[in-house]
Amino acid sequence: MTNAPEFRCGVVALVGRPNVGKSSLINALLKTRAAIVSPKPQTTRNAARFIYNEERPSAPPSQIIFTDTPGIHIPKNKLGRFLIDSVENALTLADAVCYLVEAGDREVGAEDKEAIAKLAGFGGRVILTATKCDKGESEQAFEVYRSALGGKVSVCVALSAKSGQGLPEFIDACLPFLPLGEPWFDPDILMDGTERFIAAEHVRAAALDLLRDEVPHCVAVEIDEYKSPDEYQERKKLYIRASLLVETDGQKAIVIGSGGSMLKKIGVRARKYLEETTGHSVYLELWVKVSPHWRESPAVLRRLGYTA
Ligand SMILES: Nc1nc2c(ncn2[C@@H]2O[C@H](COP(=O)(O)OP(=O)(O)OP(=O)(O)O)[C@@H](O)[C@H]2O)c(=O)[nH]1
Ligand SMILES: [Mg+2]
């Protein structure tokens, strides 16, 4: 009689410069829009944890907790410094790091040098991952970064979150790093975050989609009221009242738009995202508030959950 293989469970932190495709990889693995993604750098602002449950019969029973971290950049304000601190915290809890570069990368840029320096104190192994392989060939990127990461790399994987190429190989590369142990999360849990945090992220995703230039970086979202359909008997809808925080009156005018048109568009898009992810019909009320220099205010950053 053979014994069933023992369960494995561990944490893999996704680390890399902004825009390299960390959050897109999470969504491709979880087959849903769990993490917010945009073409703008510094989209992710919290080291959020997402749960992948291995279901392939051929693979050992396991659960991988992926930490999606903010892209490492040279910080320009207190918010930026919080983003970097949250990556360092994520490293202390990781069993392995997946360091992401783009398949077409030919040299190590300034942000990558920062990111690689952050890995200096990490004693574990690194999975070097070339993303967006639908757009380019990865051998040279592997060569350049393997050498920059100085002997930490155990395995290289090329993948595309867009086409799905390389995703099973990526999971296979993560499995050997997981320690034996029971799952941390029930199999129906996708993400370790409060409903309010997830709702705020979807509203921010809608704002990121529709706003241009520097404005998205100045926007934070605060959930003022959140009532589940059970608590909101009169309408049987998920009721959310949220504020978009900006730093100046000029930004407020842009976010509201002529005759309220931009805010309306953001609301329509955010409601769609919230309905897709919660499965509920949603009543969403959005306000825009000016909070001068919120990205430099420890009190506001703490209130928004941006403190390590
Ligand atoms: N062609 C292609 N584009 C991709 C792929 N993965 C991500 N992208 C695009 O790259 C951009 C950045 O993706 P994100 O997943 O938000 O990147 P990130 O590393 O999480 O960025 P930050 O949160 O800012 O650190 C988006 O426009 C994605 O659509 C891929 O496999 N192929
Ligand atoms: Mg991201």
mmCIF file of C-alpha atoms and ligand atoms in Angstrom:
data_model
loop_
_atom_site.group_PDB
_atom_site.id
_atom_site.type_symbol
_atom_site.label_atom_id
_atom_site.label_comp_id
_atom_site.label_asym_id
_atom_site.label_seq_id
_atom_site.Cartn_x
_atom_site.Cartn_y
_atom_site.Cartn_z
ATOM 1 C CA MET A 1 0.000 0.000 0.000
ATOM 2 C CA THR A 2 1.379 3.429 -0.895
ATOM 3 C CA ASN A 3 0.800 6.479 1.286
ATOM 4 C CA ALA A 4 -0.775 9.595 -0.259
ATOM 5 C CA PRO A 5 1.877 12.297 -0.820
ATOM 6 C CA GLU A 6 2.080 14.771 2.016
ATOM 7 C CA PHE A 7 0.623 18.257 1.599
ATOM 8 C CA ARG A 8 2.927 21.178 0.864
ATOM 9 C CA CYS A 9 2.179 24.825 1.518
ATOM 10 C CA GLY A 10 4.414 27.879 1.274
ATOM 11 C CA VAL A 11 4.873 31.463 0.184
ATOM 12 C CA VAL A 12 6.378 32.672 -3.098
ATOM 13 C CA ALA A 13 6.936 36.444 -3.345
ATOM 14 C CA LEU A 14 6.712 38.004 -6.822
ATOM 15 C CA VAL A 15 9.299 40.783 -7.021
ATOM 16 C CA GLY A 16 10.392 43.055 -9.859
ATOM 17 C CA ARG A 17 10.344 46.564 -11.264
ATOM 18 C CA PRO A 18 6.984 48.300 -11.931
ATOM 19 C CA ASN A 19 4.970 47.161 -14.957
ATOM 20 C CA VAL A 20 6.862 43.928 -15.511
ATOM 21 C CA GLY A 21 3.658 41.881 -15.146
ATOM 22 C CA LYS A 22 3.553 40.622 -11.528
ATOM 23 C CA SER A 23 -0.164 41.219 -10.964
ATOM 24 C CA SER A 24 -1.037 39.922 -14.446
ATOM 25 C CA LEU A 25 0.730 36.662 -13.600
ATOM 26 C CA ILE A 26 -1.377 36.305 -10.424
ATOM 27 C CA ASN A 27 -4.575 36.823 -12.424
ATOM 28 C CA ALA A 28 -3.509 34.333 -15.086
ATOM 29 C CA LEU A 29 -2.742 31.701 -12.431
ATOM 30 C CA LEU A 30 -5.994 32.294 -10.549
ATOM 31 C CA LYS A 31 -7.971 32.611 -13.822
ATOM 32 C CA THR A 32 -9.741 35.723 -12.560
ATOM 33 C CA ARG A 33 -9.167 39.456 -12.186
ATOM 34 C CA ALA A 34 -8.136 39.248 -8.531
ATOM 35 C CA ALA A 35 -5.205 41.685 -8.599
ATOM 36 C CA ILE A 36 -5.410 45.065 -10.292
ATOM 37 C CA VAL A 37 -3.392 45.539 -13.468
ATOM 38 C CA SER A 38 -2.649 48.572 -15.627
ATOM 39 C CA PRO A 39 -0.110 49.853 -18.159
ATOM 40 C CA LYS A 40 0.841 52.557 -15.597
ATOM 41 C CA PRO A 41 3.805 51.874 -13.300
ATOM 42 C CA GLN A 42 3.238 51.515 -9.534
ATOM 43 C CA THR A 43 -0.226 50.067 -9.913
ATOM 44 C CA THR A 44 0.108 47.677 -6.961
ATOM 45 C CA ARG A 45 0.355 49.446 -3.583
ATOM 46 C CA ASN A 46 0.130 46.622 -1.039
ATOM 47 C CA ALA A 47 1.923 43.315 -0.656
ATOM 48 C CA ALA A 48 -1.318 41.369 -1.063
ATOM 49 C CA ARG A 49 -1.485 37.582 -0.809
ATOM 50 C CA PHE A 50 -3.286 35.414 -3.386
ATOM 51 C CA ILE A 51 -3.929 31.725 -2.990
ATOM 52 C CA TYR A 52 -3.285 29.115 -5.656
ATOM 53 C CA ASN A 53 -4.579 25.610 -4.967
ATOM 54 C CA GLU A 54 -2.930 22.895 -7.018
ATOM 55 C CA GLU A 55 -5.631 20.865 -8.769
ATOM 56 C CA ARG A 56 -3.682 18.974 -11.421
ATOM 57 C CA PRO A 57 -3.939 15.253 -10.601
ATOM 58 C CA SER A 58 -0.320 14.731 -11.693
ATOM 59 C CA ALA A 59 1.062 17.349 -9.261
ATOM 60 C CA PRO A 60 1.607 16.863 -5.519
ATOM 61 C CA PRO A 61 -1.221 18.241 -3.327
ATOM 62 C CA SER A 62 -0.211 21.772 -2.465
ATOM 63 C CA GLN A 63 -1.188 25.364 -1.871
ATOM 64 C CA ILE A 64 1.005 28.262 -2.984
ATOM 65 C CA ILE A 65 0.533 31.675 -1.393
ATOM 66 C CA PHE A 66 1.761 34.233 -3.916
ATOM 67 C CA THR A 67 2.630 37.661 -2.561
ATOM 68 C CA ASP A 68 2.077 40.282 -5.254
ATOM 69 C CA THR A 69 4.372 43.150 -4.314
ATOM 70 C CA PRO A 70 4.556 46.779 -5.479
ATOM 71 C CA GLY A 71 7.103 47.331 -8.250
ATOM 72 C CA ILE A 72 10.490 48.413 -6.934
ATOM 73 C CA HIS A 73 11.369 51.958 -7.992
ATOM 74 C CA ILE A 74 13.249 54.911 -6.579
ATOM 75 C CA PRO A 75 10.727 56.418 -4.140
ATOM 76 C CA LYS A 76 9.743 60.080 -4.463
ATOM 77 C CA ASN A 77 7.426 60.373 -1.434
ATOM 78 C CA LYS A 78 6.337 58.614 1.783
ATOM 79 C CA LEU A 79 3.861 56.463 -0.139
ATOM 80 C CA GLY A 80 6.739 55.291 -2.368
ATOM 81 C CA ARG A 81 8.837 54.482 0.685
ATOM 82 C CA PHE A 82 5.944 52.471 2.135
ATOM 83 C CA LEU A 83 5.696 50.526 -1.136
ATOM 84 C CA ILE A 84 9.370 49.593 -0.920
ATOM 85 C CA ASP A 85 9.166 48.694 2.794
ATOM 86 C CA SER A 86 6.239 46.403 2.047
ATOM 87 C CA VAL A 87 8.397 44.488 -0.467
ATOM 88 C CA GLU A 88 11.124 44.055 2.156
ATOM 89 C CA ASN A 89 8.540 42.737 4.655
ATOM 90 C CA ALA A 90 7.208 40.313 2.063
ATOM 91 C CA LEU A 91 10.714 38.918 1.564
ATOM 92 C CA THR A 92 11.046 38.018 5.245
ATOM 93 C CA LEU A 93 8.047 35.663 4.963
ATOM 94 C CA ALA A 94 8.869 34.066 1.595
ATOM 95 C CA ASP A 95 10.020 30.482 1.036
ATOM 96 C CA ALA A 96 11.161 31.492 -2.442
ATOM 97 C CA VAL A 97 11.267 34.637 -4.552
ATOM 98 C CA CYS A 98 10.125 34.798 -8.121
ATOM 99 C CA TYR A 99 12.127 37.618 -9.710
ATOM 100 C CA LEU A 100 10.344 38.901 -12.804
ATOM 101 C CA VAL A 101 11.944 40.506 -15.833
ATOM 102 C CA GLU A 102 10.595 40.933 -19.358
ATOM 103 C CA ALA A 103 11.568 38.422 -22.028
ATOM 104 C CA GLY A 104 12.879 41.207 -24.254
ATOM 105 C CA ASP A 105 15.187 42.726 -21.574
ATOM 106 C CA ARG A 106 18.767 43.082 -22.738
ATOM 107 C CA GLU A 107 20.345 44.923 -19.821
ATOM 108 C CA VAL A 108 19.792 45.569 -16.106
ATOM 109 C CA GLY A 109 18.238 49.026 -15.659
ATOM 110 C CA ALA A 110 18.316 51.345 -12.608
ATOM 111 C CA GLU A 111 15.085 50.023 -11.064
ATOM 112 C CA ASP A 112 16.263 46.440 -11.467
ATOM 113 C CA LYS A 113 19.533 47.328 -9.741
ATOM 114 C CA GLU A 114 17.456 48.688 -6.803
ATOM 115 C CA ALA A 115 15.320 45.564 -6.768
ATOM 116 C CA ILE A 116 18.288 43.206 -6.885
ATOM 117 C CA ALA A 117 19.929 45.129 -4.013
ATOM 118 C CA LYS A 118 16.778 44.504 -1.936
ATOM 119 C CA LEU A 119 17.302 40.773 -2.418
ATOM 120 C CA ALA A 120 20.791 40.892 -0.877
ATOM 121 C CA GLY A 121 19.539 39.825 2.564
ATOM 122 C CA PHE A 122 17.206 37.135 1.233
ATOM 123 C CA GLY A 123 18.809 33.789 1.963
ATOM 124 C CA GLY A 124 16.432 31.622 -0.096
ATOM 125 C CA ARG A 125 16.415 30.678 -3.754
ATOM 126 C CA VAL A 126 15.171 32.695 -6.724
ATOM 127 C CA ILE A 127 13.029 31.579 -9.644
ATOM 128 C CA LEU A 128 14.042 33.866 -12.518
ATOM 129 C CA THR A 129 10.932 34.457 -14.610
ATOM 130 C CA ALA A 130 10.815 36.139 -18.006
ATOM 131 C CA THR A 131 7.311 37.537 -18.549
ATOM 132 C CA LYS A 132 5.580 38.649 -21.780
ATOM 133 C CA CYS A 133 7.286 35.898 -23.793
ATOM 134 C CA ASP A 134 4.516 36.428 -26.377
ATOM 135 C CA LYS A 135 6.494 39.567 -27.289
ATOM 136 C CA GLY A 136 10.112 38.436 -27.253
ATOM 137 C CA GLU A 137 12.736 35.791 -26.828
ATOM 138 C CA SER A 138 14.041 35.233 -23.270
ATOM 139 C CA GLU A 139 17.501 33.571 -23.466
ATOM 140 C CA GLN A 140 19.469 36.804 -23.304
ATOM 141 C CA ALA A 141 17.352 38.141 -20.423
ATOM 142 C CA PHE A 142 18.067 34.914 -18.503
ATOM 143 C CA GLU A 143 21.777 35.245 -19.115
ATOM 144 C CA VAL A 144 22.005 38.904 -18.073
ATOM 145 C CA TYR A 145 19.861 38.562 -14.926
ATOM 146 C CA ARG A 146 21.238 35.213 -13.810
ATOM 147 C CA SER A 147 24.596 36.906 -13.586
ATOM 148 C CA ALA A 148 23.165 40.085 -11.920
ATOM 149 C CA LEU A 149 21.430 37.943 -9.271
ATOM 150 C CA GLY A 150 24.770 36.418 -8.371
ATOM 151 C CA GLY A 151 24.240 32.704 -7.832
ATOM 152 C CA LYS A 152 20.790 32.983 -6.225
ATOM 153 C CA VAL A 153 18.896 31.669 -9.264
ATOM 154 C CA SER A 154 17.823 28.006 -9.136
ATOM 155 C CA VAL A 155 15.641 27.855 -12.196
ATOM 156 C CA CYS A 156 14.547 30.025 -15.147
ATOM 157 C CA VAL A 157 11.030 30.033 -16.611
ATOM 158 C CA ALA A 158 9.651 31.961 -19.589
ATOM 159 C CA LEU A 159 5.932 32.663 -19.557
ATOM 160 C CA SER A 160 3.149 34.827 -20.859
ATOM 161 C CA ALA A 161 0.218 35.852 -18.680
ATOM 162 C CA LYS A 162 -1.485 36.898 -21.913
ATOM 163 C CA SER A 163 -1.256 33.604 -23.828
ATOM 164 C CA GLY A 164 -0.916 31.229 -20.871
ATOM 165 C CA GLN A 165 2.347 29.837 -22.251
ATOM 166 C CA GLY A 166 4.716 28.583 -19.525
ATOM 167 C CA LEU A 167 2.226 28.815 -16.628
ATOM 168 C CA PRO A 168 2.264 25.065 -15.720
ATOM 169 C CA GLU A 169 6.070 25.102 -15.939
ATOM 170 C CA PHE A 170 6.123 28.123 -13.611
ATOM 171 C CA ILE A 171 4.007 26.303 -10.996
ATOM 172 C CA ASP A 172 6.224 23.224 -11.359
ATOM 173 C CA ALA A 173 9.226 25.457 -10.662
ATOM 174 C CA CYS A 174 7.617 26.796 -7.441
ATOM 175 C CA LEU A 175 6.515 23.436 -5.967
ATOM 176 C CA PRO A 176 9.935 22.166 -4.778
ATOM 177 C CA PHE A 177 10.356 25.252 -2.566
ATOM 178 C CA LEU A 178 7.197 24.653 -0.536
ATOM 179 C CA PRO A 179 7.719 23.161 2.919
ATOM 180 C CA LEU A 180 5.571 20.265 4.100
ATOM 181 C CA GLY A 181 2.548 21.579 5.952
ATOM 182 C CA GLU A 182 -1.219 21.969 6.021
ATOM 183 C CA PRO A 183 -2.895 24.582 3.782
ATOM 184 C CA TRP A 184 -3.165 28.029 5.374
ATOM 185 C CA PHE A 185 -6.412 28.935 3.602
ATOM 186 C CA ASP A 186 -9.666 27.158 2.725
ATOM 187 C CA PRO A 187 -9.688 26.180 -0.950
ATOM 188 C CA ASP A 188 -12.459 28.671 -1.844
ATOM 189 C CA ILE A 189 -10.448 31.684 -0.627
ATOM 190 C CA LEU A 190 -8.684 33.536 -3.458
ATOM 191 C CA MET A 191 -7.134 36.393 -1.608
ATOM 192 C CA ASP A 192 -6.079 37.363 1.886
ATOM 193 C CA GLY A 193 -7.729 40.782 2.163
ATOM 194 C CA THR A 194 -10.853 42.398 3.592
ATOM 195 C CA GLU A 195 -13.915 42.950 1.395
ATOM 196 C CA ARG A 196 -13.388 46.697 1.825
ATOM 197 C CA PHE A 197 -9.781 46.505 0.614
ATOM 198 C CA ILE A 198 -10.814 44.486 -2.447
ATOM 199 C CA ALA A 199 -13.653 46.927 -3.219
ATOM 200 C CA ALA A 200 -11.281 49.919 -2.916
ATOM 201 C CA GLU A 201 -8.836 48.244 -5.294
ATOM 202 C CA HIS A 202 -11.532 47.734 -7.933
ATOM 203 C CA VAL A 203 -12.571 51.381 -7.736
ATOM 204 C CA ARG A 204 -8.885 52.375 -8.064
ATOM 205 C CA ALA A 205 -8.523 50.024 -11.052
ATOM 206 C CA ALA A 206 -11.378 51.840 -12.809
ATOM 207 C CA ALA A 207 -9.746 55.212 -12.073
ATOM 208 C CA LEU A 208 -6.390 53.921 -13.387
ATOM 209 C CA ASP A 209 -8.067 52.744 -16.593
ATOM 210 C CA LEU A 210 -9.608 56.104 -17.337
ATOM 211 C CA LEU A 211 -7.277 58.787 -15.965
ATOM 212 C CA ARG A 212 -4.077 59.911 -17.650
ATOM 213 C CA ASP A 213 -0.594 61.201 -16.927
ATOM 214 C CA GLU A 214 0.254 61.798 -13.263
ATOM 215 C CA VAL A 215 -3.356 61.899 -12.008
ATOM 216 C CA PRO A 216 -3.725 58.140 -11.306
ATOM 217 C CA HIS A 217 -0.704 58.261 -9.002
ATOM 218 C CA CYS A 218 -2.405 60.968 -6.936
ATOM 219 C CA VAL A 219 -5.591 58.944 -6.399
ATOM 220 C CA ALA A 220 -6.351 56.817 -3.371
ATOM 221 C CA VAL A 221 -9.674 55.182 -2.601
ATOM 222 C CA GLU A 222 -11.330 55.047 0.778
ATOM 223 C CA ILE A 223 -14.454 52.994 1.436
ATOM 224 C CA ASP A 224 -16.765 55.100 3.608
ATOM 225 C CA GLU A 225 -19.595 52.572 3.867
ATOM 226 C CA TYR A 226 -19.913 48.931 2.824
ATOM 227 C CA LYS A 227 -23.147 47.015 3.310
ATOM 228 C CA SER A 228 -23.523 43.462 2.065
ATOM 229 C CA PRO A 229 -26.853 42.581 0.386
ATOM 230 C CA ASP A 230 -28.076 41.013 3.686
ATOM 231 C CA GLU A 231 -27.445 44.275 5.516
ATOM 232 C CA TYR A 232 -29.070 46.309 2.751
ATOM 233 C CA GLN A 233 -32.459 44.591 2.787
ATOM 234 C CA GLU A 234 -34.363 47.437 1.143
ATOM 235 C CA ARG A 235 -32.529 46.891 -2.175
ATOM 236 C CA LYS A 236 -30.859 43.462 -1.960
ATOM 237 C CA LYS A 237 -27.720 44.963 -3.415
ATOM 238 C CA LEU A 238 -24.168 45.387 -2.284
ATOM 239 C CA TYR A 239 -24.048 49.031 -1.171
ATOM 240 C CA ILE A 240 -20.706 50.835 -1.377
ATOM 241 C CA ARG A 241 -19.987 54.496 -0.727
ATOM 242 C CA ALA A 242 -16.396 55.405 -1.578
ATOM 243 C CA SER A 243 -14.253 58.511 -1.796
ATOM 244 C CA LEU A 244 -11.547 59.150 -4.341
ATOM 245 C CA LEU A 245 -8.846 61.135 -2.588
ATOM 246 C CA VAL A 246 -6.745 63.515 -4.683
ATOM 247 C CA GLU A 247 -4.153 66.106 -3.684
ATOM 248 C CA THR A 248 -5.317 69.314 -5.420
ATOM 249 C CA ASP A 249 -8.464 71.102 -6.628
ATOM 250 C CA GLY A 250 -7.124 70.767 -10.198
ATOM 251 C CA GLN A 251 -6.975 66.984 -9.874
ATOM 252 C CA LYS A 252 -10.461 66.993 -8.339
ATOM 253 C CA ALA A 253 -11.776 68.844 -11.406
ATOM 254 C CA ILE A 254 -10.121 66.266 -13.713
ATOM 255 C CA VAL A 255 -11.520 63.303 -11.783
ATOM 256 C CA ILE A 256 -15.032 64.798 -11.784
ATOM 257 C CA GLY A 257 -14.799 65.823 -15.457
ATOM 258 C CA SER A 258 -17.021 68.165 -17.384
ATOM 259 C CA GLY A 259 -20.524 67.977 -15.910
ATOM 260 C CA GLY A 260 -19.449 64.937 -13.840
ATOM 261 C CA SER A 261 -18.758 62.869 -16.959
ATOM 262 C CA MET A 262 -15.418 61.359 -15.825
ATOM 263 C CA LEU A 263 -16.673 60.399 -12.376
ATOM 264 C CA LYS A 264 -19.683 58.791 -14.004
ATOM 265 C CA LYS A 265 -17.444 56.723 -16.300
ATOM 266 C CA ILE A 266 -15.255 55.647 -13.380
ATOM 267 C CA GLY A 267 -18.395 54.636 -11.459
ATOM 268 C CA VAL A 268 -19.777 52.568 -14.357
ATOM 269 C CA ARG A 269 -16.443 50.773 -14.847
ATOM 270 C CA ALA A 270 -15.926 50.200 -11.093
ATOM 271 C CA ARG A 271 -19.451 48.814 -10.712
ATOM 272 C CA LYS A 272 -18.775 46.352 -13.541
ATOM 273 C CA TYR A 273 -15.541 45.170 -11.860
ATOM 274 C CA LEU A 274 -17.269 44.864 -8.473
ATOM 275 C CA GLU A 275 -20.223 42.957 -9.901
ATOM 276 C CA GLU A 276 -17.931 40.555 -11.772
ATOM 277 C CA THR A 277 -15.869 39.786 -8.709
ATOM 278 C CA THR A 278 -18.534 39.701 -5.986
ATOM 279 C CA GLY A 279 -21.355 38.154 -8.037
ATOM 280 C CA HIS A 280 -23.755 40.707 -6.479
ATOM 281 C CA SER A 281 -25.640 43.546 -8.012
ATOM 282 C CA VAL A 282 -23.911 46.711 -6.754
ATOM 283 C CA TYR A 283 -25.087 50.186 -5.806
ATOM 284 C CA LEU A 284 -22.005 52.414 -5.881
ATOM 285 C CA GLU A 285 -21.780 56.021 -4.793
ATOM 286 C CA LEU A 286 -18.536 57.885 -5.506
ATOM 287 C CA TRP A 287 -17.277 61.183 -4.088
ATOM 288 C CA VAL A 288 -14.087 63.103 -4.776
ATOM 289 C CA LYS A 289 -12.243 64.717 -1.864
ATOM 290 C CA VAL A 290 -9.103 66.821 -1.734
ATOM 291 C CA SER A 291 -6.586 65.683 0.867
ATOM 292 C CA PRO A 292 -3.535 67.909 0.278
ATOM 293 C CA HIS A 293 -0.235 65.983 0.143
ATOM 294 C CA TRP A 294 -1.853 62.713 1.283
ATOM 295 C CA ARG A 295 1.113 60.806 -0.157
ATOM 296 C CA GLU A 296 3.335 62.568 2.390
ATOM 297 C CA SER A 297 0.968 62.327 5.373
ATOM 298 C CA PRO A 298 1.732 59.446 7.762
ATOM 299 C CA ALA A 299 -1.758 59.799 9.318
ATOM 300 C CA VAL A 300 -3.606 59.525 5.987
ATOM 301 C CA LEU A 301 -1.293 56.769 4.718
ATOM 302 C CA ARG A 302 -2.035 54.798 7.888
ATOM 303 C CA ARG A 303 -5.801 55.354 7.507
ATOM 304 C CA LEU A 304 -5.595 54.079 3.920
ATOM 305 C CA GLY A 305 -3.776 50.937 5.052
ATOM 306 C CA TYR A 306 -0.432 52.034 3.595
ATOM 307 C CA THR A 307 1.732 51.307 6.590
ATOM 308 C CA ALA A 308 4.028 48.362 6.954
HETATM 309 N N1 LIG B 1 1.973 41.303 -24.028
HETATM 310 C C1 LIG B 1 1.880 41.050 -22.719
HETATM 311 N N2 LIG B 1 1.582 42.064 -21.861
HETATM 312 C C2 LIG B 1 1.515 41.791 -20.536
HETATM 313 C C3 LIG B 1 1.741 40.471 -20.035
HETATM 314 N N3 LIG B 1 1.646 40.517 -18.692
HETATM 315 C C4 LIG B 1 1.353 41.801 -18.368
HETATM 316 N N4 LIG B 1 1.263 42.575 -19.474
HETATM 317 C C5 LIG B 1 0.951 44.024 -19.508
HETATM 318 O O1 LIG B 1 1.936 44.745 -18.772
HETATM 319 C C6 LIG B 1 1.356 45.866 -18.085
HETATM 320 C C7 LIG B 1 1.721 45.830 -16.624
HETATM 321 O O2 LIG B 1 1.122 44.716 -16.006
HETATM 322 P P1 LIG B 1 0.939 44.589 -14.405
HETATM 323 O O3 LIG B 1 0.545 43.178 -14.155
HETATM 324 O O4 LIG B 1 0.047 45.673 -13.860
HETATM 325 O O5 LIG B 1 2.445 44.853 -13.917
HETATM 326 P P2 LIG B 1 2.995 44.900 -12.419
HETATM 327 O O6 LIG B 1 4.357 44.304 -12.452
HETATM 328 O O7 LIG B 1 2.020 44.283 -11.455
HETATM 329 O O8 LIG B 1 3.094 46.478 -12.169
HETATM 330 P P3 LIG B 1 3.151 47.300 -10.764
HETATM 331 O O9 LIG B 1 1.968 46.890 -9.938
HETATM 332 O O10 LIG B 1 3.061 48.730 -11.211
HETATM 333 O O11 LIG B 1 4.461 46.984 -10.112
HETATM 334 C C8 LIG B 1 -0.149 45.784 -18.355
HETATM 335 O O12 LIG B 1 -0.457 46.672 -19.393
HETATM 336 C C9 LIG B 1 -0.360 44.334 -18.771
HETATM 337 O O13 LIG B 1 -1.465 44.165 -19.623
HETATM 338 C C10 LIG B 1 2.033 39.416 -20.987
HETATM 339 O O14 LIG B 1 2.242 38.244 -20.661
HETATM 340 N N5 LIG B 1 2.101 39.775 -22.300
HETATM 341 MG MG MG B 2 1.066 45.075 -9.842
#
